Amino acid sequence: LCCSRKCRARGESLFRVEHMKIGLFFGSFNPIHVGHLIVANMVYEMTDVNQIWFIVSPQNPFKKTKTLLHEFDRFDLVNAAIRDHYHFKAHDIEFGLPRPSYTINTITHLKSRYADHEFKLIIGEDNLAQFTKWKNYQEILNQHGIIVYPRKVTTETPSINHKNVELISAPLLDISASHIRQMLKEGKIPKYLVPEEVLNLIRLKKHYA
């Protein structure tokens, strides 16, 4: 079922899934918070993507895992956060792939499963500085492309001169998942930093307590 209003605006059938442009938003989402949702919505509204897929990463090669909530729990939190957003989708594709998870491997796997779709990677401006260190980054640029959203950076971000790099204009957000976890650990309520549905699930499951 084509659930994108952008598809409907072009008069495409609501009963067939054909070519769509998908923005891939990778992350630990530990936990997902309103900053993630704002970024995803800005990308959706300001680019030509039809959907945003939240790719929940079981293990990030650049992050320690000891503070990570179990991937299935984080996946449930993402689903709770985006339940009413028809143009967002949570994806657990990396759960069954070799670890650590590398972006190029995941995109390649997605392309093999969804050959009709076009994928673009969504990254923050802070990650742009490290992008040339990513595994097979040139293939990501040449075959798929990236959408870059503004982030607070302490050093000058190197520019990548490539036709498939798109920098969007969006609010500068600085919401820390680690700060949210610390608040929860101390018994404080991070109201408005995480969606109410996510906060309710965290309370129910006693996550990060």
XYZ file of C-alpha atoms in Angstrom:
209
model
C 0.000 0.000 0.000
C 1.457 3.340 -1.000
C 1.100 5.445 2.146
C 2.797 8.629 0.968
C 0.831 11.805 0.321
C 3.551 12.616 -2.206
C 2.514 9.513 -4.151
C -1.128 10.537 -3.928
C -0.295 14.047 -5.135
C 1.152 12.524 -8.300
C -1.979 10.466 -8.815
C -0.241 7.140 -8.271
C -2.290 4.111 -7.245
C -2.894 3.621 -3.519
C -3.009 -0.120 -4.029
C 0.377 -0.761 -5.584
C 3.884 -0.353 -4.268
C 6.161 0.685 -7.089
C 9.151 2.982 -7.214
C 9.617 5.080 -4.099
C 12.433 7.243 -2.825
C 13.339 6.189 0.700
C 15.383 8.166 3.199
C 17.341 5.816 5.459
C 17.756 7.150 8.981
C 20.246 4.891 10.791
C 20.709 5.077 14.522
C 20.881 3.392 17.876
C 17.751 5.308 18.967
C 18.728 4.703 22.571
C 16.062 5.962 23.113
C 14.360 7.636 20.162
C 13.501 11.244 21.036
C 11.757 14.263 19.545
C 14.975 15.430 17.892
C 15.002 12.299 15.729
C 11.378 12.883 14.752
C 11.925 16.541 13.919
C 14.892 15.702 11.703
C 12.975 12.938 9.946
C 9.987 15.176 9.325
C 12.157 18.024 8.016
C 13.849 15.641 5.581
C 10.463 14.341 4.468
C 9.037 17.826 3.946
C 12.083 19.422 2.314
C 13.267 16.684 -0.041
C 11.674 14.396 -2.617
C 11.721 11.247 -0.464
C 8.393 9.427 -0.107
C 9.140 7.694 3.189
C 11.665 7.735 6.019
C 12.815 4.331 7.266
C 14.282 4.238 10.781
C 17.004 1.568 10.646
C 17.572 0.447 14.225
C 21.220 -0.555 14.588
C 22.066 -3.444 16.920
C 25.727 -2.440 17.045
C 27.390 0.708 15.781
C 31.076 0.110 14.898
C 31.951 3.527 16.361
C 30.038 3.167 19.655
C 30.394 1.042 22.754
C 27.516 -1.348 23.364
C 27.401 -1.501 27.165
C 24.868 1.341 27.431
C 22.641 0.040 24.635
C 19.164 -1.156 25.448
C 18.415 -4.476 23.726
C 17.727 -3.935 20.031
C 14.206 -5.384 20.190
C 13.319 -2.980 22.984
C 14.698 -0.025 21.033
C 12.790 -1.206 17.962
C 9.585 -1.258 20.029
C 10.280 2.292 21.223
C 10.729 3.494 17.635
C 7.479 1.838 16.592
C 5.708 3.518 19.500
C 7.109 6.901 18.481
C 6.099 6.716 14.806
C 2.822 4.805 15.108
C 0.728 7.734 13.838
C 3.169 8.879 11.143
C 2.201 7.122 7.919
C 5.335 8.278 6.089
C 7.676 6.806 8.747
C 8.588 3.127 9.086
C 10.751 1.210 11.575
C 13.018 -1.460 10.097
C 14.903 -4.231 11.869
C 16.858 -5.432 8.831
C 20.222 -5.125 10.594
C 19.209 -7.556 13.330
C 19.828 -10.456 10.965
C 23.005 -9.138 9.340
C 26.622 -9.754 10.434
C 27.905 -7.485 13.179
C 29.187 -4.898 13.506
C 26.721 -3.313 11.102
C 28.188 -1.354 8.215
C 25.930 1.027 6.322
C 26.990 -0.088 2.850
C 26.183 -3.726 3.674
C 22.733 -2.799 4.916
C 21.916 -0.619 1.914
C 23.095 -3.353 -0.441
C 20.857 -5.850 1.348
C 17.903 -3.463 1.208
C 18.444 -2.899 -2.502
C 18.389 -6.658 -3.107
C 15.045 -6.917 -1.289
C 13.464 -3.729 -2.625
C 14.931 -3.440 -6.101
C 12.296 -0.945 -7.266
C 13.062 1.585 -4.557
C 15.698 4.309 -4.505
C 17.571 4.797 -1.240
C 19.289 7.863 0.192
C 21.260 7.953 3.411
C 20.362 10.571 6.040
C 23.267 11.775 8.200
C 24.035 14.702 10.460
C 26.550 17.381 9.606
C 28.780 16.072 12.419
C 28.961 12.674 10.684
C 29.813 14.336 7.390
C 33.255 15.109 8.813
C 33.858 11.368 9.252
C 32.067 10.176 6.148
C 35.199 9.530 4.087
C 36.242 6.996 6.765
C 33.095 4.932 6.255
C 33.367 1.575 4.550
C 32.879 1.975 0.766
C 31.722 5.592 1.184
C 32.269 6.312 -2.520
C 29.798 3.587 -3.436
C 27.224 5.129 -1.110
C 27.728 8.494 -2.785
C 27.736 7.252 -6.351
C 24.950 4.682 -6.119
C 22.646 6.258 -3.542
C 23.610 9.685 -2.217
C 23.228 11.371 1.165
C 20.960 13.952 2.738
C 22.737 16.046 5.378
C 20.904 17.856 8.181
C 22.515 20.582 10.337
C 24.193 19.573 13.566
C 26.383 21.412 16.036
C 30.017 20.870 15.065
C 33.122 22.054 16.914
C 35.410 22.042 13.892
C 34.993 23.094 10.306
C 33.071 20.427 8.418
C 34.822 19.398 5.202
C 32.699 19.749 2.118
C 32.105 16.778 -0.151
C 31.735 18.036 -3.684
C 29.362 15.507 -5.158
C 26.093 15.809 -7.059
C 24.434 13.294 -4.714
C 25.020 15.302 -1.532
C 22.014 17.363 -0.443
C 22.231 19.724 2.535
C 18.850 20.715 3.928
C 17.978 23.826 5.891
C 16.561 22.791 9.255
C 16.584 23.857 12.921
C 19.803 23.174 14.800
C 18.964 20.509 17.374
C 21.066 19.434 20.339
C 19.074 16.798 22.216
C 21.218 14.159 23.865
C 20.012 10.576 24.275
C 22.668 10.087 26.961
C 21.198 13.014 28.919
C 17.737 11.454 28.633
C 19.090 8.119 29.895
C 20.756 9.843 32.833
C 17.508 11.596 33.755
C 15.669 8.274 33.682
C 18.374 6.627 35.776
C 17.931 9.369 38.384
C 14.160 8.907 38.411
C 13.503 12.187 36.587
C 10.929 12.552 33.818
C 12.248 13.724 30.404
C 8.841 15.084 29.430
C 8.711 16.702 25.981
C 12.141 15.267 25.127
C 10.633 11.928 24.154
C 7.148 11.272 22.741
C 4.541 10.451 25.376
C 4.012 6.974 23.885
C 7.720 6.253 24.244
C 7.843 7.571 27.792
C 4.880 5.384 28.751
C 6.575 2.288 27.315
C 9.853 3.127 29.068
C 7.985 3.413 32.368
C 6.095 0.182 31.788
C 9.235 -1.804 30.938
C 11.420 0.060 33.475
C 14.013 0.796 30.792
C 17.113 2.778 31.829
C 16.012 2.724 35.481
